PDB file of C-alpha atoms in Angstrom:
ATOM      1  CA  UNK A  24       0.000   0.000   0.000  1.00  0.00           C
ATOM      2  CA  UNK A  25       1.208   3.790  -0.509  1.00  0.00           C
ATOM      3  CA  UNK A  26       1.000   6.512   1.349  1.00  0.00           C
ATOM      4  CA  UNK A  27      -1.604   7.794  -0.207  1.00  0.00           C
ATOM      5  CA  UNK A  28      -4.569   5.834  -1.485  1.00  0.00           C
ATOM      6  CA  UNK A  29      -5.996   8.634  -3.561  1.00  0.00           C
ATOM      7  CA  UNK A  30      -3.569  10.472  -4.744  1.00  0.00           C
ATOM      8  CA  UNK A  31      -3.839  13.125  -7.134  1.00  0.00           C
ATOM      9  CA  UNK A  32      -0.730  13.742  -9.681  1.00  0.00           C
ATOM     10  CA  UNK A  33      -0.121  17.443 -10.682  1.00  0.00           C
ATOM     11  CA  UNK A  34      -2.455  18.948  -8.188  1.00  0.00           C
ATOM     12  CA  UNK A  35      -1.158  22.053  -6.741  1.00  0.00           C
ATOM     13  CA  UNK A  36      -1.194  21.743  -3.336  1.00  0.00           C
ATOM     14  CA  UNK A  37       1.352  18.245  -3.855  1.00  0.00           C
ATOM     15  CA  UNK A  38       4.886  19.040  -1.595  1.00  0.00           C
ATOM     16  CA  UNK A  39       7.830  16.740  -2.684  1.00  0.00           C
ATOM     17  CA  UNK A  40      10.172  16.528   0.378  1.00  0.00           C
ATOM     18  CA  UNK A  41      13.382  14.502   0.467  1.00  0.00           C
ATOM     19  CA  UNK A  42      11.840  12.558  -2.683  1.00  0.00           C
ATOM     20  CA  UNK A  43       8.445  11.861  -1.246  1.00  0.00           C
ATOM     21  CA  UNK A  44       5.530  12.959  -2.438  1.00  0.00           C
ATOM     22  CA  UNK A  45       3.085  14.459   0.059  1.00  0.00           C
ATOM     23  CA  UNK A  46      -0.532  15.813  -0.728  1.00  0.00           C
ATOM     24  CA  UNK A  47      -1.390  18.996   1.229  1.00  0.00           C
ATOM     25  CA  UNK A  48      -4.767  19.964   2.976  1.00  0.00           C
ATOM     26  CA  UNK A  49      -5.316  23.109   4.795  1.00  0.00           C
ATOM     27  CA  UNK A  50      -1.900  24.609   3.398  1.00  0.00           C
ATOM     28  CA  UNK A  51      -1.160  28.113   5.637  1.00  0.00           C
ATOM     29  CA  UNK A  52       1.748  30.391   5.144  1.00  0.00           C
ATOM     30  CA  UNK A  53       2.773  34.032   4.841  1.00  0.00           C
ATOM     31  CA  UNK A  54       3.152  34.832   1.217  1.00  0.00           C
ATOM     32  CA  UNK A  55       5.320  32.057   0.518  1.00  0.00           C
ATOM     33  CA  UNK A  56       6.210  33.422  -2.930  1.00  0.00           C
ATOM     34  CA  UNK A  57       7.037  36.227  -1.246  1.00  0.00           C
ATOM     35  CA  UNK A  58      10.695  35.902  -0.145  1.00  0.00           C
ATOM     36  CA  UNK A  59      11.200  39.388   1.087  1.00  0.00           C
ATOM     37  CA  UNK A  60      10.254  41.776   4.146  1.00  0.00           C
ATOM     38  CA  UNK A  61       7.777  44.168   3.118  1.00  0.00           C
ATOM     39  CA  UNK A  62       7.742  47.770   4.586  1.00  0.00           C
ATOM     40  CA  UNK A  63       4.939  50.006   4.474  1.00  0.00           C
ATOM     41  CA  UNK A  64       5.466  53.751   4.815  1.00  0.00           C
ATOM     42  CA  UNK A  65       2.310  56.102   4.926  1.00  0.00           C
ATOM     43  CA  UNK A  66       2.139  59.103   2.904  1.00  0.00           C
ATOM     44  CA  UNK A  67      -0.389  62.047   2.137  1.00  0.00           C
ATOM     45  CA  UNK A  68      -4.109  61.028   2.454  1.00  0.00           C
ATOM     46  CA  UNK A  69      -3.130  57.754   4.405  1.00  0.00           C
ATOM     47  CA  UNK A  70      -1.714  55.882   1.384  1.00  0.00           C
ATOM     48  CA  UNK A  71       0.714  53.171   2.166  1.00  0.00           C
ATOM     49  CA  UNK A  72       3.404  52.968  -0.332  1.00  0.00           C
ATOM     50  CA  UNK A  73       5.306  49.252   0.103  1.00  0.00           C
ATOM     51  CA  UNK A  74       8.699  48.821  -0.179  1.00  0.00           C
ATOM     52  CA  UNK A  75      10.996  45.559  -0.046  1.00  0.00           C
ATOM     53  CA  UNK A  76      13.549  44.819   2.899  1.00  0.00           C
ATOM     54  CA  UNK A  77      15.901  42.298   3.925  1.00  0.00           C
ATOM     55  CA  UNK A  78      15.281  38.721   3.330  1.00  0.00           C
ATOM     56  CA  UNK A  79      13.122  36.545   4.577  1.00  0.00           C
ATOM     57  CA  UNK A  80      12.552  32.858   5.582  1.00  0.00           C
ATOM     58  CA  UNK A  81       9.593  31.225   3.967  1.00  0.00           C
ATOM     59  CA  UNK A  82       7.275  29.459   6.607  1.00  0.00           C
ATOM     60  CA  UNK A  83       4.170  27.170   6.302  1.00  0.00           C
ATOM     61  CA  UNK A  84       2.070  24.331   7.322  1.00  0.00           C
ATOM     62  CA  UNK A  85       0.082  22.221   5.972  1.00  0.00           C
ATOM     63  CA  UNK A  86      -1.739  18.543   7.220  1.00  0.00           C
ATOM     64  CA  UNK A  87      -1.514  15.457   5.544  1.00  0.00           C
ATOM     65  CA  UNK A  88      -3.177  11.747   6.179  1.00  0.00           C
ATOM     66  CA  UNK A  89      -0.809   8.862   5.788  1.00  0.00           C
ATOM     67  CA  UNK A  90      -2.390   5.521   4.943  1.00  0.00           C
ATOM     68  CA  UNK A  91      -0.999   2.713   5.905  1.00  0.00           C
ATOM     69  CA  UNK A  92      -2.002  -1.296   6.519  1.00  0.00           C
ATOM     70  CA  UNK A  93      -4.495  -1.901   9.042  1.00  0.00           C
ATOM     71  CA  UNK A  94      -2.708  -1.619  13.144  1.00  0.00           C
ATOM     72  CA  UNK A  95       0.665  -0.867  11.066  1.00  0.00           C
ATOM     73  CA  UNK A  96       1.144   2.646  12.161  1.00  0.00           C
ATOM     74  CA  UNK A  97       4.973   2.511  12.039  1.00  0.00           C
ATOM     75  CA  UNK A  98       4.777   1.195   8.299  1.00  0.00           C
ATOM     76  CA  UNK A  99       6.122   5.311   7.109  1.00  0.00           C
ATOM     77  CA  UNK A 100       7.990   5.807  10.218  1.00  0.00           C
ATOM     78  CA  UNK A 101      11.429   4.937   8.836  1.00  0.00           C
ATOM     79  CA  UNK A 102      10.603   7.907   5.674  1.00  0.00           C
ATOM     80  CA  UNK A 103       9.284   9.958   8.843  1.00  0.00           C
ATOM     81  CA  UNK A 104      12.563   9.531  10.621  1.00  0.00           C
ATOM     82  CA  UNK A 105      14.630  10.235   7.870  1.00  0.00           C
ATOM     83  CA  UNK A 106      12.725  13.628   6.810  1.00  0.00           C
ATOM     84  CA  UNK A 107      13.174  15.154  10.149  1.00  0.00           C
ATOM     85  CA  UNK A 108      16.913  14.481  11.088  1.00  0.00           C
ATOM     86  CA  UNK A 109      18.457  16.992   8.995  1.00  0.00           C
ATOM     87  CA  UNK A 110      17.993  19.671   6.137  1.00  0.00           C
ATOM     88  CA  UNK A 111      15.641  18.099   3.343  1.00  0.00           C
ATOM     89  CA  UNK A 112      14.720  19.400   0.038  1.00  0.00           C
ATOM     90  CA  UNK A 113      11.456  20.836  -0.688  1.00  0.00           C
ATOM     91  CA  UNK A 114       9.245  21.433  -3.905  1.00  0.00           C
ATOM     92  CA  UNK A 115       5.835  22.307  -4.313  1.00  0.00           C
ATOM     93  CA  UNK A 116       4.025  24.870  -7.264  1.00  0.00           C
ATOM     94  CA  UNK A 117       2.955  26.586  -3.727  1.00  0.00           C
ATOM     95  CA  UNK A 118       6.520  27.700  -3.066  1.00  0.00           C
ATOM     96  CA  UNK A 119       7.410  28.848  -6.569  1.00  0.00           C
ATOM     97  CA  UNK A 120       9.373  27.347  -8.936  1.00  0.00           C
ATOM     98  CA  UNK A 121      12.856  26.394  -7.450  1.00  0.00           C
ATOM     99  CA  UNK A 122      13.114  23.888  -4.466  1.00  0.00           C
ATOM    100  CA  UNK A 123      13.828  24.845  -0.983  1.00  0.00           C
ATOM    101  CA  UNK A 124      16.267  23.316   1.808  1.00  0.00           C
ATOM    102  CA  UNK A 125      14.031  23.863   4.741  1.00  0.00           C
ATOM    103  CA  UNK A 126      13.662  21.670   8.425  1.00  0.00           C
ATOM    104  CA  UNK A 127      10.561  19.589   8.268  1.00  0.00           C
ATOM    105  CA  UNK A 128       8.769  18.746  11.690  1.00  0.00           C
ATOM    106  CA  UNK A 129       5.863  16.082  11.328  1.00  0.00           C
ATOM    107  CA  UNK A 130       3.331  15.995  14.680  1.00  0.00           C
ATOM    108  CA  UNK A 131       0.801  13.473  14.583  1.00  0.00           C
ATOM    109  CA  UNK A 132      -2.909  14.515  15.622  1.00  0.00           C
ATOM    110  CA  UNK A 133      -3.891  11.241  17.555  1.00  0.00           C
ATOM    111  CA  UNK A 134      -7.945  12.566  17.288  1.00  0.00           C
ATOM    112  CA  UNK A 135      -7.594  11.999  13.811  1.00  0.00           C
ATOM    113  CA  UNK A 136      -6.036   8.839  14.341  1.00  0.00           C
ATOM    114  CA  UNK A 137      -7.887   5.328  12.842  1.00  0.00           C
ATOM    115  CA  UNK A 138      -6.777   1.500  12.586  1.00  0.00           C
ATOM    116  CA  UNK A 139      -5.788   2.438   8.470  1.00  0.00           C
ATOM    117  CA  UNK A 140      -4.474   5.979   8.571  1.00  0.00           C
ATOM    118  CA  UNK A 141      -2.816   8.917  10.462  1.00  0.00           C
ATOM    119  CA  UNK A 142      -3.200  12.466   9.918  1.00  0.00           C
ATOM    120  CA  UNK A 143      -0.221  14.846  10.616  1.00  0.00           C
ATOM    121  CA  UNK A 144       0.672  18.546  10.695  1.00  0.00           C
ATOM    122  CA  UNK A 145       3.789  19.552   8.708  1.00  0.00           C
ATOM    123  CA  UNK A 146       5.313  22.630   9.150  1.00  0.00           C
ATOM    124  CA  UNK A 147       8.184  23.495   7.229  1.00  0.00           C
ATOM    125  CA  UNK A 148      10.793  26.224   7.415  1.00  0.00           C
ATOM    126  CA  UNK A 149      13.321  27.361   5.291  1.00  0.00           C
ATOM    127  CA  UNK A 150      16.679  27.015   7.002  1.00  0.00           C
ATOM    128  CA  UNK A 151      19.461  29.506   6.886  1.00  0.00           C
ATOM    129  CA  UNK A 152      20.906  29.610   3.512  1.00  0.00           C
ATOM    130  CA  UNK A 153      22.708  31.315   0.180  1.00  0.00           C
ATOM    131  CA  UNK A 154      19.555  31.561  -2.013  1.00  0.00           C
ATOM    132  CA  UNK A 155      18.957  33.565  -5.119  1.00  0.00           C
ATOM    133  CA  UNK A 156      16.324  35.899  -6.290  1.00  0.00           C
ATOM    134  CA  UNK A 157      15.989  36.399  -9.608  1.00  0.00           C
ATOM    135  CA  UNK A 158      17.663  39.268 -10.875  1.00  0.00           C
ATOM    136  CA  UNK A 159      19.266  39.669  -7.452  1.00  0.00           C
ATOM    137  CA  UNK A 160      22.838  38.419  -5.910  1.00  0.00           C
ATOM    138  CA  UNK A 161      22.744  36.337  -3.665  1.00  0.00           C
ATOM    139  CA  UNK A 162      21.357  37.078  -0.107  1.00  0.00           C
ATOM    140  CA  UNK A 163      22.121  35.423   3.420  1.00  0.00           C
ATOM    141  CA  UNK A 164      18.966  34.481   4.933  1.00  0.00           C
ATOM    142  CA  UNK A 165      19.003  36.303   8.359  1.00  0.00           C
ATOM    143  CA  UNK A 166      18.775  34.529  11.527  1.00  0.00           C
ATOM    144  CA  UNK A 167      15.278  33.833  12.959  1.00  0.00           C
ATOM    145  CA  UNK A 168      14.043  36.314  15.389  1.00  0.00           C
ATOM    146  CA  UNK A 169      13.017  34.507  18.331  1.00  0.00           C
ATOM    147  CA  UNK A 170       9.292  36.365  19.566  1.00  0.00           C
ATOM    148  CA  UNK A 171       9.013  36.020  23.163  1.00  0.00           C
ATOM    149  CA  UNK A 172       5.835  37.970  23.748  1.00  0.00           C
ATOM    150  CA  UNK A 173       2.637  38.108  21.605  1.00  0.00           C
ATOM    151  CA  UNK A 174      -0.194  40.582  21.560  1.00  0.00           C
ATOM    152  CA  UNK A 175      -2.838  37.714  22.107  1.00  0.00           C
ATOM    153  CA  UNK A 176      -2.852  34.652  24.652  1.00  0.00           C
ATOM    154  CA  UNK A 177      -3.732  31.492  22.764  1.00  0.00           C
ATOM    155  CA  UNK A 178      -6.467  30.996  24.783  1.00  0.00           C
ATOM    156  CA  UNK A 179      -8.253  34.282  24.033  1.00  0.00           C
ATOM    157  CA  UNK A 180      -7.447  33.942  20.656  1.00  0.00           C
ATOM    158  CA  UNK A 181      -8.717  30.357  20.550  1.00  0.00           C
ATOM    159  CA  UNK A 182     -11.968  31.710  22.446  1.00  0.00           C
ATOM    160  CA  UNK A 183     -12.410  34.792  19.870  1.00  0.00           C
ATOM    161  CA  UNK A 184     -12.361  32.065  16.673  1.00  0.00           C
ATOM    162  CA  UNK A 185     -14.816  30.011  18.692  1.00  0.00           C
ATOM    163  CA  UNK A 186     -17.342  32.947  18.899  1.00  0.00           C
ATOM    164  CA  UNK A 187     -16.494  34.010  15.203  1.00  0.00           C
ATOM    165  CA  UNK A 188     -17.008  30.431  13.746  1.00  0.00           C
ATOM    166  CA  UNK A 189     -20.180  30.492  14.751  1.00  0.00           C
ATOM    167  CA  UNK A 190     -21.650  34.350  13.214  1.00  0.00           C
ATOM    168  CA  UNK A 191     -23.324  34.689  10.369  1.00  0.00           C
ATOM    169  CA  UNK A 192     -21.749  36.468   7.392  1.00  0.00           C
ATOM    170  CA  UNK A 193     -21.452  38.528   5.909  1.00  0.00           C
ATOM    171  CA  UNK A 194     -20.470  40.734   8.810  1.00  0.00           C
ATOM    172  CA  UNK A 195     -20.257  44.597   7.768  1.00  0.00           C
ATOM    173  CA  UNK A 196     -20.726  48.345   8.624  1.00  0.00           C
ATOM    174  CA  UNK A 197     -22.591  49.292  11.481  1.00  0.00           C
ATOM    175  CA  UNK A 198     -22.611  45.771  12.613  1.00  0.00           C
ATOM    176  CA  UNK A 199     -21.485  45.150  16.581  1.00  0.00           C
ATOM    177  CA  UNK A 200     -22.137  42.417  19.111  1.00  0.00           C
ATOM    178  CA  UNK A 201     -19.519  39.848  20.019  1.00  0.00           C
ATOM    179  CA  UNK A 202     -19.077  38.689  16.426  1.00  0.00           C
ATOM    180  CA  UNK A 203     -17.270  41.977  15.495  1.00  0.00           C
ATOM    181  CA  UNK A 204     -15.746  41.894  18.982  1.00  0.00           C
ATOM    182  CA  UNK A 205     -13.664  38.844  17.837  1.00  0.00           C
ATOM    183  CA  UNK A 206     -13.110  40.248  14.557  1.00  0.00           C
ATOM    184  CA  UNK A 207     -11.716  43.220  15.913  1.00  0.00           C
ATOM    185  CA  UNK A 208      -9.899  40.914  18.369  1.00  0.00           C
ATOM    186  CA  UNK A 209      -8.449  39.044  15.761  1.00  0.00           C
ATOM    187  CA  UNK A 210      -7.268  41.882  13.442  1.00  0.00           C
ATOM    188  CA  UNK A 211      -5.784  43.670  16.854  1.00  0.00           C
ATOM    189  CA  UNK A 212      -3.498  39.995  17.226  1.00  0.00           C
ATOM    190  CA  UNK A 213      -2.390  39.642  13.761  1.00  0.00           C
ATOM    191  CA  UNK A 214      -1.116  43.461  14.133  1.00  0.00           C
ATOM    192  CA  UNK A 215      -4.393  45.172  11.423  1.00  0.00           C
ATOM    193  CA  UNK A 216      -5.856  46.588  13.611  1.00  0.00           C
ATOM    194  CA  UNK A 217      -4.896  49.080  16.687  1.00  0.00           C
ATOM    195  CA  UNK A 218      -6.028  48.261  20.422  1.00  0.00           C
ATOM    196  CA  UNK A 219      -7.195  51.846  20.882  1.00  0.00           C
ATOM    197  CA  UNK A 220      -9.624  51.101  17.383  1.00  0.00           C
ATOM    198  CA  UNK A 221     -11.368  48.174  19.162  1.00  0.00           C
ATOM    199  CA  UNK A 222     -14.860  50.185  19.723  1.00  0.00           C
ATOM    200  CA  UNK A 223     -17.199  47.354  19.460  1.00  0.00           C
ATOM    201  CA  UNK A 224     -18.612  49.088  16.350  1.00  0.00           C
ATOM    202  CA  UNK A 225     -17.871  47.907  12.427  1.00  0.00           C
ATOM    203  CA  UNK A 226     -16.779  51.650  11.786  1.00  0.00           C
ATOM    204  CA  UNK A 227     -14.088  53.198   9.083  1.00  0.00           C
ATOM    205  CA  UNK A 228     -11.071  51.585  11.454  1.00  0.00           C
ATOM    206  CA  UNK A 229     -12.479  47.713  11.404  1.00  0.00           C
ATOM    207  CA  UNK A 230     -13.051  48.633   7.359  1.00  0.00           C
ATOM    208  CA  UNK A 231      -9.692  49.838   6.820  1.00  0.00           C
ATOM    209  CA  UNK A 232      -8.467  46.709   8.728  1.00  0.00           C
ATOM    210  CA  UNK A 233     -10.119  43.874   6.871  1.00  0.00           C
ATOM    211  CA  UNK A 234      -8.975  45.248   3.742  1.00  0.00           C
ATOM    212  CA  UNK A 235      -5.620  45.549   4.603  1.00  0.00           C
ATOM    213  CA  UNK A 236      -5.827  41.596   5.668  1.00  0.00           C
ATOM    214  CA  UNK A 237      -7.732  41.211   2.048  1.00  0.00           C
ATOM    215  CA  UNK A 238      -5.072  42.357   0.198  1.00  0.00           C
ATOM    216  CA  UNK A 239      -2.108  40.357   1.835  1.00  0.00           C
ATOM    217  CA  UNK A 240      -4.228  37.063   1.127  1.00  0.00           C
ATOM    218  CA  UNK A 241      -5.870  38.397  -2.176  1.00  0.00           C
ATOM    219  CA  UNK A 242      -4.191  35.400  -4.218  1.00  0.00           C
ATOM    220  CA  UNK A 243      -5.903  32.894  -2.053  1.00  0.00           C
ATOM    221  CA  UNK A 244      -9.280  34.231  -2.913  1.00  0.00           C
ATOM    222  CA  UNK A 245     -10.192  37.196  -0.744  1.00  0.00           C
ATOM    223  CA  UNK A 246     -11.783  39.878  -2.192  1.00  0.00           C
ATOM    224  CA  UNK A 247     -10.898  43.477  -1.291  1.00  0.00           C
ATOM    225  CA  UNK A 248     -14.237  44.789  -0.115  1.00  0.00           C
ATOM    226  CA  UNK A 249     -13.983  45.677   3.491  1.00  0.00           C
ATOM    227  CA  UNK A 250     -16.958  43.042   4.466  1.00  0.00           C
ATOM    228  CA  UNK A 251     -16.373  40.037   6.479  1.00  0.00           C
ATOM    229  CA  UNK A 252     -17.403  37.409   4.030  1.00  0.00           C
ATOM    230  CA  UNK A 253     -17.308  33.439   4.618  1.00  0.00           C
ATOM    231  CA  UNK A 254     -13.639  33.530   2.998  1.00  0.00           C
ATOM    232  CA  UNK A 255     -12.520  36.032   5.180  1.00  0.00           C
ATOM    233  CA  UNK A 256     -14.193  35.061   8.121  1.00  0.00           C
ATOM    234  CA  UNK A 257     -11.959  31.506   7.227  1.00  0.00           C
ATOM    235  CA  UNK A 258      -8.857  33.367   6.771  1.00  0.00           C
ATOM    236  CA  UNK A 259      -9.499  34.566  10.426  1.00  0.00           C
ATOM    237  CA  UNK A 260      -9.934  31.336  11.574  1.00  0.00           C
ATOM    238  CA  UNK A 261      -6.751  29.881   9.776  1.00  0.00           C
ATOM    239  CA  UNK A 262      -4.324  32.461  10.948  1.00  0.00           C
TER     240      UNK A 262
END
């Protein structure tokens, strides 16, 4: 038996690391074509001209379900193993077009567990490393900035997505209640929104906000409209 029992060749979301062939569900990352620190500086009338910085790791995760022969859960452990003691190479459409050497860490989610198959979350960093951007020399990838504090606990957060999973969109102007609580929540956490903007209302601020997050996940789908829609909503969820 393969890994996969229902594999899909050429799909987009397939990740080839160290060789094996992995299919993606529920892919998240930060603009992972994106291989360099945006800036934004504001000028007249609030416009926010971007400009490119320093280099900049590409992260993301995605989860994956292994099949394997019934009360064999140790049959992919040995490709498992291998994968995660050193510096593999990664390819996938959803990175671009050149492979990556990146550290892959593979956690298994025992709920989704069964006697046939295991599901895992794969998260996969690009290490440090000489790579090239084309048109560019070639740039040192910076060290990782270790972030010791965070603007949200995980718990509130986790709380906040439980209340906005459950609202009705679309969500927009003038709304308020605890479903654009959470969204305003949200957008304070994931640095689009100000704390001192949190009113409670769906004014200008929470507008300006969810169009900002619209446009940096506009190539997954969003559309720039300053209403919470279902995608959006799901972006929220995802982060």
């Amino acid at each position: 038996m393969g890994m996969y029992d229902d594999i899909v060749d050429g799909v987009s979301a397939n990740f080839i690391i160290n060789g094996h062939q992995f299919y993606a569900e529920n892919i998240n990352g930060d603009e992972p074509f994106n291989r360099r620190e945006v800036r934004f500086k504001p000028v007249l009338n609030g416009t926010l001209v971007a400009k490119k910085g320093k280099y900049i790791q590409r992260k993301l995760s995605f989860t994956t379900t292994l099949y394997h022969p019934t009360g064999r859960p140790d049959t992919h452990e040995k490709i498992l193993k291998e994968i995660v003691s050193k510096p593999v190479e990664v390819m996938s459409p959803y990175i671009g077009t050149d492979s990556i050497m990146a550290v892959v860490v593979f956690s298994p989610n025992v709920d989704e567990a069964s006697p046939n198959h295991m599901t895992y979350d794969v998260y996969i960093t690009e290490i440090q490393n000489v790579s090239l951007i084309s048109g560019e020399s070639k740039l040192q990838v910076p060290a990782v900035k270790v972030i010791t504090t965070s603007q949200g606990s995980s718990t509130k957060i986790k709380q906040n997505r439980k209340v906005l999973k459950k609202c009705k969109v679309p969500i927009k102007k003038n709304s308020k209640g605890d479903c654009v609580k959470a969204i305003q929540y949200l957008l304070n956490v994931y640095g689009y929104l100000s704390k001192k903007n949190m009113s409670g209302k769906y004014d200008n601020n929470t507008i300006k906000a969810v169009k900002q997050l619209q446009k940096s996940f506009k190539k997954n789908g969003l559309k720039v409209s300053g209403t919470v829609d279902k995608k959006t909503r799901d972006t929220l969820l995802k982060l």
